[in-house]
XYZ file of N, CA, C and O in Angstrom:
884
model
N -3.058 -9.399 0.613
C -2.766 -10.883 1.346
C -0.888 -10.279 1.517
O -0.722 -9.261 1.545
N 0.083 -11.438 1.571
C 1.140 -10.824 2.222
C 2.059 -11.140 1.294
O 2.115 -12.202 0.141
N 3.257 -10.063 0.671
C 3.993 -10.121 -0.685
C 4.941 -11.144 0.119
O 5.202 -11.760 -0.623
N 5.254 -11.694 0.864
C 5.986 -13.118 1.778
C 5.785 -14.404 0.482
O 6.349 -15.043 -0.021
N 4.364 -14.476 1.008
C 3.524 -15.801 0.894
C 3.323 -15.437 -1.039
O 4.084 -16.604 -1.588
N 3.550 -14.115 -1.346
C 3.294 -14.092 -2.818
C 4.545 -14.703 -3.425
O 4.800 -15.051 -4.434
N 5.886 -14.032 -2.800
C 7.025 -14.513 -3.071
C 7.171 -15.658 -3.557
O 7.877 -16.201 -4.289
N 6.568 -16.380 -2.352
C 7.210 -17.744 -2.192
C 6.284 -18.660 -3.153
O 6.775 -19.745 -3.921
N 5.242 -18.085 -3.484
C 4.005 -18.997 -4.508
C 4.910 -18.492 -5.887
O 4.567 -19.854 -6.910
N 5.243 -17.497 -6.197
C 6.080 -17.307 -7.808
C 6.984 -18.119 -7.813
O 7.048 -18.892 -8.746
N 7.574 -18.175 -6.615
C 9.132 -19.151 -6.863
C 8.667 -20.630 -7.137
O 9.196 -21.592 -7.902
N 7.674 -20.905 -6.338
C 7.090 -22.535 -6.198
C 6.714 -22.607 -7.639
O 6.815 -23.654 -8.743
N 5.418 -21.681 -7.900
C 4.956 -22.071 -9.588
C 6.154 -22.075 -10.935
O 5.788 -23.097 -11.427
N 7.185 -21.258 -10.661
C 8.221 -21.467 -11.664
C 8.780 -22.752 -11.666
O 8.992 -23.438 -12.146
N 8.965 -23.219 -10.365
C 9.921 -24.694 -9.896
C 8.933 -25.534 -10.477
O 9.709 -26.463 -11.259
N 7.959 -25.635 -10.095
C 6.760 -26.147 -10.772
C 6.830 -27.014 -11.839
O 6.898 -28.118 -12.267
N 6.655 -25.627 -12.779
C 6.600 -26.000 -14.321
C 7.855 -26.205 -14.484
O 7.662 -27.205 -15.596
N 9.339 -26.026 -13.955
C 10.084 -26.621 -14.630
C 10.562 -27.806 -14.274
O 10.787 -28.600 -15.405
N 9.970 -28.664 -13.142
C 10.061 -30.087 -12.950
C 9.171 -30.813 -13.602
O 9.155 -31.658 -14.385
N 8.097 -30.253 -14.431
C 7.065 -30.827 -14.862
C 7.859 -31.134 -16.230
O 7.638 -32.323 -17.143
N 8.452 -29.959 -16.792
C 9.222 -30.123 -18.268
C 10.489 -31.161 -18.462
O 10.608 -32.211 -19.063
N 10.892 -31.039 -16.809
C 12.256 -31.794 -16.729
C 11.827 -33.239 -16.699
O 12.325 -34.639 -16.873
N 10.774 -33.617 -16.115
C 10.029 -34.804 -15.975
C 9.909 -35.522 -17.168
O 9.587 -36.639 -17.512
N 8.974 -34.403 -17.995
C 8.735 -34.551 -19.196
C 9.768 -35.329 -19.971
O 9.973 -36.201 -21.202
N 11.009 -34.580 -20.234
C 12.080 -34.956 -21.016
C 12.774 -36.650 -20.689
O 13.237 -37.075 -21.202
N 13.121 -36.480 -19.122
C 13.401 -37.717 -18.837
C 12.779 -39.056 -18.808
O 13.600 -40.055 -18.967
N 11.431 -39.044 -19.122
C 10.484 -40.195 -19.440
C 10.945 -40.723 -21.299
O 10.786 -41.575 -21.311
N 11.552 -39.469 -21.562
C 11.964 -40.021 -23.305
C 13.358 -40.248 -23.460
O 13.757 -40.450 -24.561
N 14.143 -39.834 -21.990
C 15.679 -40.256 -22.201
C 16.139 -42.217 -21.626
O 14.958 -42.649 -20.956
N 17.369 -42.593 -21.807
C 17.389 -44.011 -21.154
C 19.177 -43.646 -20.664
O 19.567 -42.731 -20.928
N 19.341 -44.421 -20.242
C 20.495 -44.570 -19.782
C 21.028 -43.620 -18.743
O 20.433 -43.020 -17.790
N 22.380 -43.560 -18.898
C 22.699 -42.204 -18.152
C 22.357 -40.862 -17.646
O 21.966 -40.381 -17.323
N 21.874 -40.006 -19.082
C 20.907 -39.175 -19.517
C 19.650 -38.848 -18.369
O 19.586 -38.104 -17.795
N 19.173 -40.238 -18.669
C 17.921 -40.141 -17.792
C 18.360 -40.206 -16.098
O 17.270 -39.610 -15.577
N 19.136 -40.990 -15.677
C 19.599 -40.981 -14.686
C 19.772 -39.504 -14.182
O 19.337 -38.855 -12.770
N 20.697 -38.729 -14.820
C 20.785 -37.436 -14.646
C 19.796 -36.496 -14.311
O 19.920 -35.748 -13.397
N 18.569 -36.545 -15.688
C 17.433 -35.666 -15.641
C 16.940 -35.806 -14.302
O 16.272 -35.015 -13.314
N 16.674 -37.107 -13.902
C 15.810 -37.981 -12.599
C 16.333 -36.964 -11.203
O 16.224 -36.315 -10.489
N 17.603 -37.036 -11.539
C 18.821 -36.860 -10.361
C 18.599 -34.938 -9.955
O 18.056 -34.660 -8.839
N 18.200 -34.365 -11.013
C 18.429 -33.138 -10.719
C 16.471 -32.697 -10.592
O 16.270 -31.586 -10.083
N 15.949 -33.562 -10.972
C 13.720 -33.256 -10.644
C 14.120 -33.722 -9.154
O 13.657 -32.790 -8.696
N 14.696 -34.375 -8.681
C 14.513 -35.111 -7.487
C 14.929 -33.893 -6.300
O 14.349 -33.594 -5.568
N 15.593 -33.236 -7.018
C 16.815 -31.973 -6.171
C 15.710 -30.809 -6.115
O 16.048 -29.723 -5.303
N 14.964 -30.805 -7.570
C 14.075 -29.351 -7.578
C 13.054 -29.916 -6.597
O 12.350 -29.061 -6.236
N 12.501 -31.450 -6.400
C 11.463 -31.486 -5.891
C 11.496 -31.187 -4.257
O 10.740 -31.021 -3.393
N 12.797 -31.514 -3.638
C 13.277 -31.091 -2.445
C 13.061 -29.300 -2.608
O 12.402 -29.027 -1.195
N 13.654 -29.073 -3.397
C 13.542 -27.357 -3.515
C 12.099 -27.067 -3.233
O 11.899 -26.102 -2.304
N 11.143 -27.770 -3.943
C 9.867 -27.493 -3.611
C 8.994 -27.599 -2.846
O 7.779 -26.881 -1.874
N 9.478 -28.581 -1.426
C 9.089 -28.908 -0.634
C 9.476 -27.962 0.419
O 8.697 -27.490 1.068
N 10.664 -27.606 0.307
C 11.152 -26.454 1.578
C 10.413 -24.998 1.056
O 9.821 -24.505 1.950
N 9.809 -24.798 -0.212
C 8.762 -24.069 -0.314
C 7.389 -23.918 0.269
O 7.177 -22.688 0.665
N 6.869 -24.946 -0.221
C 5.965 -25.452 0.171
C 5.890 -25.442 2.283
O 5.112 -24.612 2.486
N 7.144 -25.668 2.744
C 6.916 -25.632 4.263
C 6.964 -24.233 5.011
O 6.370 -23.504 5.348
N 7.445 -23.171 3.741
C 8.145 -21.986 4.042
C 6.619 -21.169 3.749
O 6.190 -19.924 4.753
N 5.657 -21.302 3.159
C 4.304 -20.728 2.455
C 3.322 -21.157 3.612
O 2.687 -20.402 3.992
N 3.208 -22.798 3.909
C 2.624 -23.063 5.138
C 2.970 -21.962 6.577
O 2.042 -21.503 7.247
N 4.267 -21.837 6.827
C 4.068 -21.370 8.379
C 3.944 -19.681 7.796
O 3.408 -19.120 8.732
N 4.302 -18.896 6.561
C 3.554 -17.637 6.296
C 2.388 -17.536 6.472
O 1.831 -16.544 7.296
N 1.382 -18.768 5.893
C 0.439 -18.485 6.095
C -0.370 -18.602 7.349
O -1.227 -18.094 7.559
N 0.198 -19.292 8.181
C -0.329 -19.468 9.345
C -0.066 -18.453 10.115
O -0.962 -18.334 11.431
N 0.840 -17.466 10.190
C 1.089 -16.439 10.693
C 0.132 -15.173 10.415
O 0.366 -14.206 11.208
N -0.813 -15.044 9.578
C -1.171 -14.169 9.121
C -2.976 -14.524 9.852
O -3.075 -15.017 10.154
N -3.696 -13.614 9.404
C -4.946 -13.225 10.099
C -5.727 -14.494 9.615
O -5.481 -15.143 8.601
N -6.634 -15.016 10.362
C -7.395 -16.166 10.304
C -8.263 -15.694 8.752
O -8.680 -16.902 8.085
N -9.089 -14.997 8.684
C -9.448 -14.576 6.935
C -8.589 -15.284 6.155
O -9.301 -15.421 4.620
N -7.631 -14.155 5.873
C -6.057 -14.410 5.488
C -6.108 -16.063 4.785
O -5.551 -16.530 3.646
N -5.354 -16.192 5.759
C -4.963 -17.904 6.303
C -5.912 -18.697 5.651
O -5.283 -19.892 4.917
N -7.201 -18.671 5.799
C -7.995 -19.928 5.376
C -7.829 -19.906 3.766
O -7.538 -21.356 3.347
N -7.831 -18.739 3.257
C -7.836 -18.596 1.603
C -6.432 -19.368 0.976
O -6.332 -19.967 -0.168
N -5.220 -18.673 1.987
C -3.768 -19.368 1.774
C -3.623 -20.857 1.778
O -3.033 -21.149 0.999
N -4.163 -21.463 2.898
C -4.220 -22.760 3.440
C -4.843 -23.705 2.598
O -4.626 -25.000 2.224
N -5.701 -23.259 1.609
C -6.814 -24.171 0.633
C -5.979 -23.876 -0.756
O -5.962 -25.268 -1.219
N -5.136 -22.790 -1.062
C -4.294 -22.591 -2.171
C -3.285 -23.914 -1.908
O -3.043 -24.382 -3.180
N -2.629 -23.828 -0.629
C -1.385 -24.454 -0.517
C -1.753 -25.599 -0.580
O -1.097 -26.856 -1.002
N -2.739 -26.010 -0.051
C -3.393 -27.910 -0.266
C -3.533 -28.085 -1.661
O -2.866 -29.295 -2.427
N -3.765 -27.116 -2.441
C -3.708 -28.069 -4.393
C -2.227 -27.845 -4.887
O -2.111 -28.420 -5.535
N -1.519 -26.950 -3.745
C 0.112 -27.171 -4.428
C 0.551 -28.457 -3.957
O 1.212 -29.073 -4.651
N 0.158 -28.491 -2.440
C 0.451 -30.025 -2.158
C 0.351 -31.333 -2.948
O 1.358 -32.181 -3.696
N -0.939 -31.228 -3.685
C -1.503 -32.386 -4.356
C -0.594 -32.445 -5.320
O -0.394 -33.552 -6.492
N -0.459 -31.211 -6.193
C 0.396 -31.234 -7.524
C 1.698 -31.732 -7.579
O 1.909 -32.378 -8.022
N 2.386 -31.267 -6.327
C 3.497 -31.613 -5.860
C 3.449 -32.786 -5.377
O 4.797 -34.115 -6.146
N 2.615 -33.916 -4.833
C 2.571 -35.112 -4.575
C 2.302 -35.750 -5.964
O 3.047 -37.151 -6.452
N 1.353 -35.242 -7.064
C 1.743 -35.885 -8.448
C 2.770 -35.990 -9.213
O 3.090 -36.797 -9.504
N 3.337 -34.976 -9.158
C 4.670 -35.023 -9.577
C 5.407 -36.172 -9.317
O 6.301 -36.422 -9.848
N 5.531 -35.935 -7.772
C 6.685 -36.852 -6.930
C 6.295 -38.510 -7.410
O 6.966 -38.839 -7.625
N 4.896 -38.519 -7.314
C 4.221 -40.128 -8.321
C 4.786 -40.607 -9.499
O 5.441 -41.739 -9.695
N 4.824 -39.373 -10.327
C 5.211 -39.206 -11.650
C 6.622 -39.667 -12.136
O 7.183 -40.381 -12.553
N 7.502 -38.731 -11.037
C 9.402 -39.261 -10.837
C 9.098 -40.547 -10.568
O 10.306 -41.482 -10.751
N 9.081 -40.940 -9.668
C 8.851 -42.738 -9.092
C 8.731 -43.385 -10.037
O 9.225 -44.519 -10.229
N 7.353 -43.299 -10.867
C 6.911 -43.997 -12.176
C 8.164 -44.210 -13.145
O 8.340 -45.205 -13.484
N 8.446 -42.964 -13.408
C 9.556 -43.075 -14.498
C 10.827 -43.621 -13.989
O 11.463 -44.666 -14.750
N 11.023 -43.445 -12.675
C 12.412 -44.014 -11.994
C 12.563 -45.646 -11.944
O 13.170 -46.185 -12.327
N 11.197 -46.082 -11.823
C 10.857 -47.586 -11.752
C 10.725 -48.480 -12.595
O 10.521 -49.510 -12.392
N 10.549 -47.597 -13.608
C 10.723 -48.494 -15.229
C 11.599 -49.410 -15.171
O 12.864 -49.384 -15.017
N 11.120 -50.525 -15.455
C 12.173 -51.765 -15.520
C 12.237 -52.449 -16.879
O 11.079 -52.817 -17.764
N 13.044 -52.094 -17.707
C 13.095 -52.474 -19.155
C 13.477 -53.917 -19.308
O 13.008 -54.366 -20.701
N 13.684 -54.540 -18.524
C 13.986 -55.945 -18.731
C 12.840 -56.974 -18.936
O 13.271 -57.995 -18.853
N 11.643 -56.475 -18.522
C 10.606 -57.233 -17.869
C 9.677 -57.507 -19.157
O 8.451 -58.324 -19.624
N 9.928 -56.587 -20.134
C 8.795 -56.467 -21.401
C 10.303 -56.911 -22.844
O 11.327 -56.609 -22.582
N 9.598 -56.879 -24.060
C 10.207 -57.071 -24.978
C 10.327 -55.600 -25.508
O 10.227 -54.784 -24.837
N 11.731 -55.542 -26.524
C 11.920 -54.404 -26.935
C 10.717 -53.552 -27.324
O 10.298 -52.453 -27.407
N 9.615 -54.282 -28.543
C 8.885 -53.786 -28.952
C 7.669 -53.058 -28.161
O 6.987 -52.058 -28.497
N 7.246 -54.335 -27.228
C 6.428 -53.899 -26.187
C 6.707 -52.583 -25.475
O 6.014 -51.973 -25.100
N 8.222 -52.605 -25.222
C 8.856 -51.552 -24.176
C 8.457 -49.857 -25.073
O 7.918 -49.379 -24.813
N 9.094 -50.155 -26.190
C 8.379 -48.720 -27.162
C 7.421 -48.884 -27.387
O 6.928 -47.307 -27.271
N 6.170 -49.342 -27.640
C 4.845 -49.100 -27.381
C 4.218 -48.835 -26.299
O 3.481 -47.665 -26.223
N 4.406 -49.273 -24.909
C 4.312 -49.252 -23.812
C 4.733 -47.826 -23.760
O 4.453 -46.660 -23.037
N 6.025 -47.183 -24.182
C 6.417 -46.061 -23.421
C 6.343 -45.241 -24.050
O 5.996 -43.908 -23.890
N 5.625 -44.892 -25.424
C 5.019 -44.234 -26.137
C 4.108 -43.909 -26.137
O 3.477 -42.695 -25.807
N 3.115 -44.730 -25.214
C 2.119 -44.609 -24.622
C 1.773 -43.657 -23.214
O 1.168 -42.980 -23.205
N 2.717 -44.184 -22.695
C 3.228 -43.857 -21.149
C 3.322 -42.070 -21.591
O 3.187 -41.475 -20.930
N 4.239 -42.095 -22.233
C 4.871 -40.842 -22.799
C 4.137 -39.830 -23.086
O 3.789 -38.523 -22.507
N 2.869 -40.326 -23.987
C 1.802 -39.378 -24.684
C 0.681 -39.010 -23.636
O 0.934 -37.777 -23.007
N 0.487 -39.899 -22.602
C -0.069 -39.897 -21.475
C 0.782 -38.915 -20.382
O -0.464 -38.019 -20.114
N 1.468 -39.216 -20.013
C 2.405 -38.443 -18.744
C 2.523 -36.927 -19.365
O 2.650 -36.059 -18.983
N 2.838 -36.616 -20.871
C 2.761 -35.822 -21.134
C 1.575 -35.018 -21.528
O 1.724 -33.400 -21.170
N 0.692 -35.657 -22.112
C -0.778 -34.774 -21.378
C -1.288 -34.455 -20.110
O -1.471 -33.301 -19.697
N -0.509 -34.870 -19.559
C -0.329 -34.908 -18.294
C 0.138 -33.647 -17.397
O -0.431 -33.032 -16.876
N 1.022 -33.741 -17.734
C 2.245 -33.220 -17.421
C 1.818 -31.349 -18.321
O 2.104 -30.349 -17.534
N 1.185 -31.501 -19.351
C 0.930 -29.986 -20.097
C -0.355 -29.584 -19.188
O -0.337 -28.686 -19.004
N -1.140 -30.577 -18.804
C -2.256 -30.047 -17.963
C -1.730 -29.386 -16.804
O -2.008 -28.142 -16.163
N -0.814 -29.858 -16.057
C -0.279 -29.191 -14.687
C 0.592 -27.842 -14.926
O 0.614 -27.035 -14.271
N 1.106 -28.592 -16.035
C 1.967 -26.977 -16.874
C 1.135 -25.498 -16.918
O 1.445 -24.540 -16.462
N 0.034 -25.930 -17.503
C -1.121 -24.738 -17.811
C -1.607 -24.460 -16.318
O -1.977 -22.973 -16.538
N -2.000 -25.428 -15.582
C -2.372 -24.989 -14.369
C -1.818 -24.198 -13.366
O -2.152 -23.244 -12.849
N -0.415 -24.686 -13.497
C 0.894 -23.870 -12.929
C 1.185 -22.789 -13.544
O 1.482 -21.677 -13.243
N 0.669 -22.212 -14.611
C 1.405 -21.152 -15.432
C 0.128 -19.795 -15.190
O 0.238 -19.026 -15.156
N -1.145 -20.705 -15.014
C -2.220 -19.750 -14.786
C -2.296 -19.159 -13.358
O -2.525 -17.935 -13.111
N -1.862 -19.919 -12.587
C -1.626 -19.388 -11.345
C -0.177 -18.569 -10.997
O -0.554 -17.316 -10.331
N 0.824 -18.767 -11.799
C 1.912 -17.835 -11.594
C 1.277 -16.781 -12.423
O 1.748 -15.617 -11.888
N 0.422 -16.965 -12.919
C 0.346 -15.160 -13.720
C -1.193 -14.509 -12.953
O -0.996 -13.362 -12.397
N -1.529 -15.431 -11.943
C -2.895 -14.552 -11.197
C -1.810 -14.476 -9.592
O -2.041 -13.184 -9.301
N -0.551 -15.450 -9.664
C -0.002 -14.397 -8.270
C 0.676 -12.732 -8.969
O 0.995 -12.424 -8.328
N 1.095 -12.850 -10.177
C 1.945 -11.822 -10.540
C 0.883 -10.776 -10.760
O 1.221 -9.445 -10.352
N -0.341 -10.674 -11.375
C -1.533 -10.000 -11.180
C -1.526 -9.168 -9.505
O -1.946 -7.867 -9.698
N -1.336 -10.182 -8.490
C -2.054 -9.864 -7.071
C -0.970 -8.983 -7.283
O -1.117 -8.216 -6.292
N 0.519 -9.170 -7.306
C 1.670 -8.375 -7.044
C 1.728 -7.253 -7.645
O 2.022 -6.191 -7.039
N 1.220 -7.125 -8.898
C 0.866 -5.841 -9.725
C 0.057 -4.509 -8.983
O -0.058 -3.865 -8.906
N -1.061 -5.598 -8.717
C -2.119 -4.949 -7.982
C -1.862 -4.108 -6.842
O -2.366 -3.255 -6.440
N -1.241 -4.865 -5.928
C -0.576 -4.504 -4.944
C 0.296 -3.572 -4.950
O 0.391 -2.504 -4.305
N 1.153 -3.389 -5.992
C 2.269 -2.131 -6.154
C 1.049 -0.840 -6.604
O 1.681 0.096 -5.922
N 0.241 -1.375 -7.425
C -0.166 0.042 -8.047
C -1.320 0.792 -6.686
O -1.227 2.033 -6.633
N -1.862 -0.453 -5.937
C -2.262 0.358 -4.610
C -1.606 0.955 -3.621
O -2.075 2.109 -3.032
N -0.286 0.488 -3.565
C 0.367 1.006 -2.387
C 1.428 2.445 -3.186
O 1.118 3.217 -2.770
N 0.860 2.437 -4.751
C 1.506 4.142 -5.579
C 0.137 4.647 -5.449
O 0.635 6.070 -4.898
N -1.081 4.560 -5.441
C -1.957 5.286 -5.259
C -2.092 6.174 -3.686
O -2.492 7.303 -3.695
N -1.523 5.041 -2.904
C -1.923 5.154 -1.462
C -1.050 6.207 -1.308
O -1.401 7.541 -0.407
N 0.040 6.374 -1.702
C 1.388 7.321 -1.408
C 0.989 8.635 -2.366
O 1.219 9.721 -1.626
N 0.683 8.631 -3.338
C 0.324 9.464 -4.017
C -1.163 10.489 -3.651
O -1.001 11.525 -3.105
N -2.218 9.870 -2.971
C -3.203 10.174 -1.732
C -2.384 11.226 -0.890
O -3.078 11.845 -0.406
N -1.461 10.225 -0.212
C -0.643 11.062 1.484
C -0.094 12.312 0.757
O -0.133 13.205 1.580
N 0.519 12.268 -0.832
C 0.967 13.433 -0.826
C 0.705 14.548 -0.796
O 0.524 15.827 -0.480
N -0.700 13.933 -1.681
C -1.735 15.291 -1.938
C -2.150 16.005 -0.369
O -2.581 17.296 -0.729
N -2.613 14.733 0.264
C -2.983 15.791 1.597
C -1.861 16.550 2.301
O -2.087 17.610 3.076
N -0.802 16.138 2.181
C 0.207 16.597 2.807
C 0.161 18.283 2.076
O 0.608 19.048 2.583
N 0.326 18.014 1.171
C 0.400 19.595 0.209
C -0.840 19.820 0.521
O -1.059 21.550 0.539
N -2.206 19.790 0.577
C -3.385 20.051 0.942
C -2.956 20.882 2.604
O -3.543 21.636 2.987
N -2.535 20.328 3.479
C -2.327 20.536 4.748
C -1.437 21.770 4.920
O -1.338 22.649 5.407
N -0.718 21.862 3.827
C 0.342 22.648 3.895
C -0.081 24.164 3.572
O 0.016 25.070 4.063
N -1.107 23.912 2.259
C -1.785 25.165 1.822
C -2.740 25.562 2.940
O -2.855 26.720 3.284
N -3.094 24.782 3.500
C -4.418 25.412 4.876
C -3.444 25.876 5.962
O -3.865 26.916 6.284
N -1.914 25.276 5.924
C -1.642 26.035 7.061
C -0.735 27.410 6.672
O -0.943 28.626 7.439
N -0.641 27.446 5.154
C 0.076 28.915 4.846
C -1.423 30.007 4.810
O -1.307 31.276 5.569
N -2.590 29.416 4.602
C -3.749 30.302 4.603
C -3.927 30.978 6.222
O -4.250 32.188 6.855
N -3.493 29.888 6.814
C -3.750 30.124 8.650
C -3.424 30.897 8.944
O -3.166 31.631 10.040
N -1.894 30.831 8.553
C -0.671 31.994 8.841
C -0.964 33.165 8.241
O -0.737 34.328 8.779
N -1.441 32.868 7.355
C -1.863 34.654 6.407
C -3.164 35.069 6.886
O -2.826 36.441 7.656
N -3.954 34.535 7.443
C -5.062 35.155 8.172
C -4.813 35.457 9.475
O -5.047 36.627 10.190
N -3.742 34.700 10.509
C -3.048 35.074 11.619
C -2.598 36.726 11.910
O -2.744 37.265 12.595
N -1.949 36.753 10.175
C -1.342 38.131 10.123
C -1.867 39.203 9.984
O -1.921 39.962 10.525
N -3.019 38.860 9.161
C -4.255 39.862 8.909
C -4.824 40.414 9.970
O -5.015 41.388 10.207
N -4.843 39.128 10.991
C -5.851 39.331 12.009
C -5.149 40.324 13.134
O -5.352 41.654 14.127
N -3.604 40.247 13.248
C -2.427 40.151 14.412
C -2.377 42.348 13.452
O -2.724 43.641 14.525
N -2.805 42.527 12.443
C -2.837 43.533 11.938
C -3.787 44.281 12.416
O -3.934 45.699 11.948
N -5.287 44.066 12.327
C -6.581 44.274 12.329
C -6.271 44.903 14.127
O -6.601 46.039 13.927
N -6.055 43.882 14.704
C -5.730 44.365 16.271
C -4.655 45.839 16.163
O -5.381 46.674 17.136
N -3.809 45.891 15.694
C -2.662 47.106 15.623
C -4.043 47.873 15.325
O -3.672 49.326 16.009
N -4.271 47.956 14.885
C -5.006 49.082 13.934
C -6.448 49.677 14.806
O -6.965 50.949 15.093
N -7.024 48.452 15.363
C -8.265 48.705 16.831
C -7.433 49.397 17.831
O -8.133 50.468 18.502
N -6.430 48.657 18.094
C -5.702 49.808 19.148
C -5.012 50.944 19.106
O -5.679 51.944 19.949
N -5.058 51.546 17.593
C -3.948 52.699 17.162
C -5.599 53.599 17.471
O -5.714 54.901 17.865
N -6.753 53.079 16.663
C -8.096 53.892 16.671
C -9.020 54.112 18.281
O -9.112 55.300 18.481
N -8.365 53.173 19.237
C -8.896 53.179 20.518
C -8.155 54.514 20.891
O -8.552 54.845 21.764
N -6.731 54.564 21.024
C -6.195 55.920 21.363
C -6.462 56.713 20.354
O -6.730 57.708 21.644
N -6.640 56.934 19.592
C -7.284 58.109 18.809
C -8.233 58.836 19.316
O -8.978 60.229 19.755
N -9.536 57.615 19.402
C -11.157 58.173 20.201
C -10.882 58.396 21.907
O -11.477 59.264 22.066
N -9.935 57.735 22.407
C -9.670 58.572 23.610
C -8.866 59.566 23.824
O -9.330 60.693 24.546
N -8.061 59.982 23.206
C -7.712 61.341 22.527
C -8.829 62.876 22.286
O -8.546 63.269 23.101
N -9.163 62.164 21.367
C -10.490 63.133 20.979
C -11.498 62.937 22.039
O -12.111 63.739 22.592
N -11.760 62.115 23.016
C -12.806 61.863 24.280
C -12.237 63.274 25.140
O -13.019 63.975 26.075
N -10.853 63.015 25.361
C -10.284 64.059 26.053
C -10.368 65.567 25.943
O -10.506 66.298 26.637
N -10.066 65.724 24.389
C -9.676 66.666 23.916
C -11.597 67.228 23.613
O -11.514 68.895 23.966
N -12.389 66.635 24.003
C -14.026 67.073 23.652
C -14.254 67.491 25.024
O -14.965 68.279 25.618
N -14.115 66.930 26.513
C -14.337 67.029 27.649
C -13.384 68.076 28.027
O -13.978 69.514 28.666
N -12.249 68.639 27.401
C -11.545 69.804 27.576
C -11.899 70.786 27.222
O -12.472 71.735 27.562
N -12.551 70.828 26.050
C -13.253 72.057 25.417
C -14.644 71.882 25.869
O -15.006 73.431 25.883
N -15.241 70.918 26.310
C -16.555 71.773 27.126
C -16.444 72.226 28.380
O -17.488 72.741 28.669
N -15.505 71.878 28.796
C -15.142 72.812 30.351
C -14.557 74.073 29.872
O -14.940 75.458 30.293
N -13.919 74.328 28.983
C -13.659 75.500 28.454
C -14.654 76.487 28.024
O -14.838 77.436 28.542
N -15.711 75.786 27.065
C -16.707 76.560 26.582
C -17.553 77.058 27.505
O -18.312 77.601 28.036
N -17.825 76.105 28.800
C -18.921 76.199 30.116
C -18.322 77.339 30.656
O -18.688 78.374 31.075
N -16.708 77.421 30.638
C -16.332 78.385 31.622
C -16.320 79.847 30.625
O -16.367 80.823 31.459
N -16.220 79.495 29.600
C -16.541 80.736 28.967
C -17.740 81.465 28.908
O -18.051 82.416 28.723
N -18.528 80.513 28.767
C -20.059 80.779 28.931
C -20.743 81.715 30.384
O -21.428 82.446 30.651
N -19.976 80.615 31.210
C -19.973 81.440 32.524
C -19.865 83.064 32.803
O -20.579 83.361 33.557
N -18.714 82.924 32.317
C -17.856 84.446 32.426
C -18.581 85.159 31.579
O -18.938 86.178 32.271
N -19.396 84.739 30.507
C -19.824 85.565 29.666
C -21.415 86.064 30.626
O -21.627 86.931 30.707
N -21.954 85.270 31.168
C -23.316 85.125 32.141
C -22.914 86.689 33.000
O -23.988 87.179 33.513
N -22.064 86.191 33.620
C -21.357 86.698 34.630
C -21.329 88.121 34.061
O -21.777 89.283 35.317
N -20.362 88.668 33.452
C -20.751 89.759 33.051
C -21.646 90.377 32.181
O -21.780 91.631 32.770
N -23.038 89.870 31.592
C -23.902 90.284 31.649
C -24.756 90.689 32.508
O -25.289 91.528 32.758
N -24.463 89.898 33.985
C -25.320 90.086 35.279
C -24.799 91.408 35.983
O -25.359 92.340 36.315
N -23.819 91.394 35.747
C -22.843 92.656 36.237
C -23.028 93.614 36.010
O -23.397 94.854 35.873
N -23.039 93.787 34.058
C -23.847 95.099 33.270
C -24.819 95.798 33.504
O -25.581 96.470 33.556
N -25.480 94.525 33.649
C -27.195 94.821 33.919
C -27.736 95.109 34.989
O -28.184 96.437 35.516
N -26.671 94.917 36.316
C -26.486 95.503 37.716
C -26.126 96.842 38.114
O -26.324 97.567 38.645
N -25.350 97.391 37.190
C -24.367 98.450 37.149
C -24.729 99.592 36.444
O -24.642 100.838 36.489
N -25.700 99.206 35.154
C -26.103 100.394 34.146
C -27.319 101.293 35.045
O -27.030 102.557 35.109
N -28.117 100.828 35.890
C -29.296 101.578 36.330
C -28.177 102.972 37.406
O -28.594 103.894 37.373
N -27.297 102.277 38.140
C -27.026 103.383 38.251
C -25.954 104.771 38.086
O -25.866 105.891 38.668
N -25.750 104.385 36.828
C -25.562 105.651 36.023
C -26.614 106.635 35.304
O -26.429 107.461 34.677
């Protein structure tokens, strides 16, 4: 969902609940008090219209799958707002001069009870929607926190893997050094063995030559 739409929705639900209470109060007032309360209610209705337009613009800017859901919800809000406007018009247009005081009191009591029941029903629906909107915002924040914690955990794992790779690289570098030293030692030993072979071979050749000379010259004596 859209956090912007949820914010407008929350404001509308709160305002709608307040306007329902104001219209209920206005229906039980007379004279200047009634006019003042109706004036405040009409100003609130204009503000509610503004919020409806803002929600409509925000909903139409979203993806089709989300937009369809929000526009359906918005139609319900528009219906509620129109019902509230009609109720305010009915209260405003009440003509106290056409009936007797007793009929007015009786009719006013019946209308007040009917209007109160209707407004209570709208208030309950509005409150329920407000609670749902609050739950969605809470769930969105919870999901955001969980995503943030997951990101931190992944970064920590990547850091540990990087440290392990650096340590392995250092170990391999040390092994390379040891191999190079071993190669040098083996090369030196090979050279010494080759030199020793030549020396032993020379000694054996000299010894063989000496034996031959001894055997050659021995009969002459």
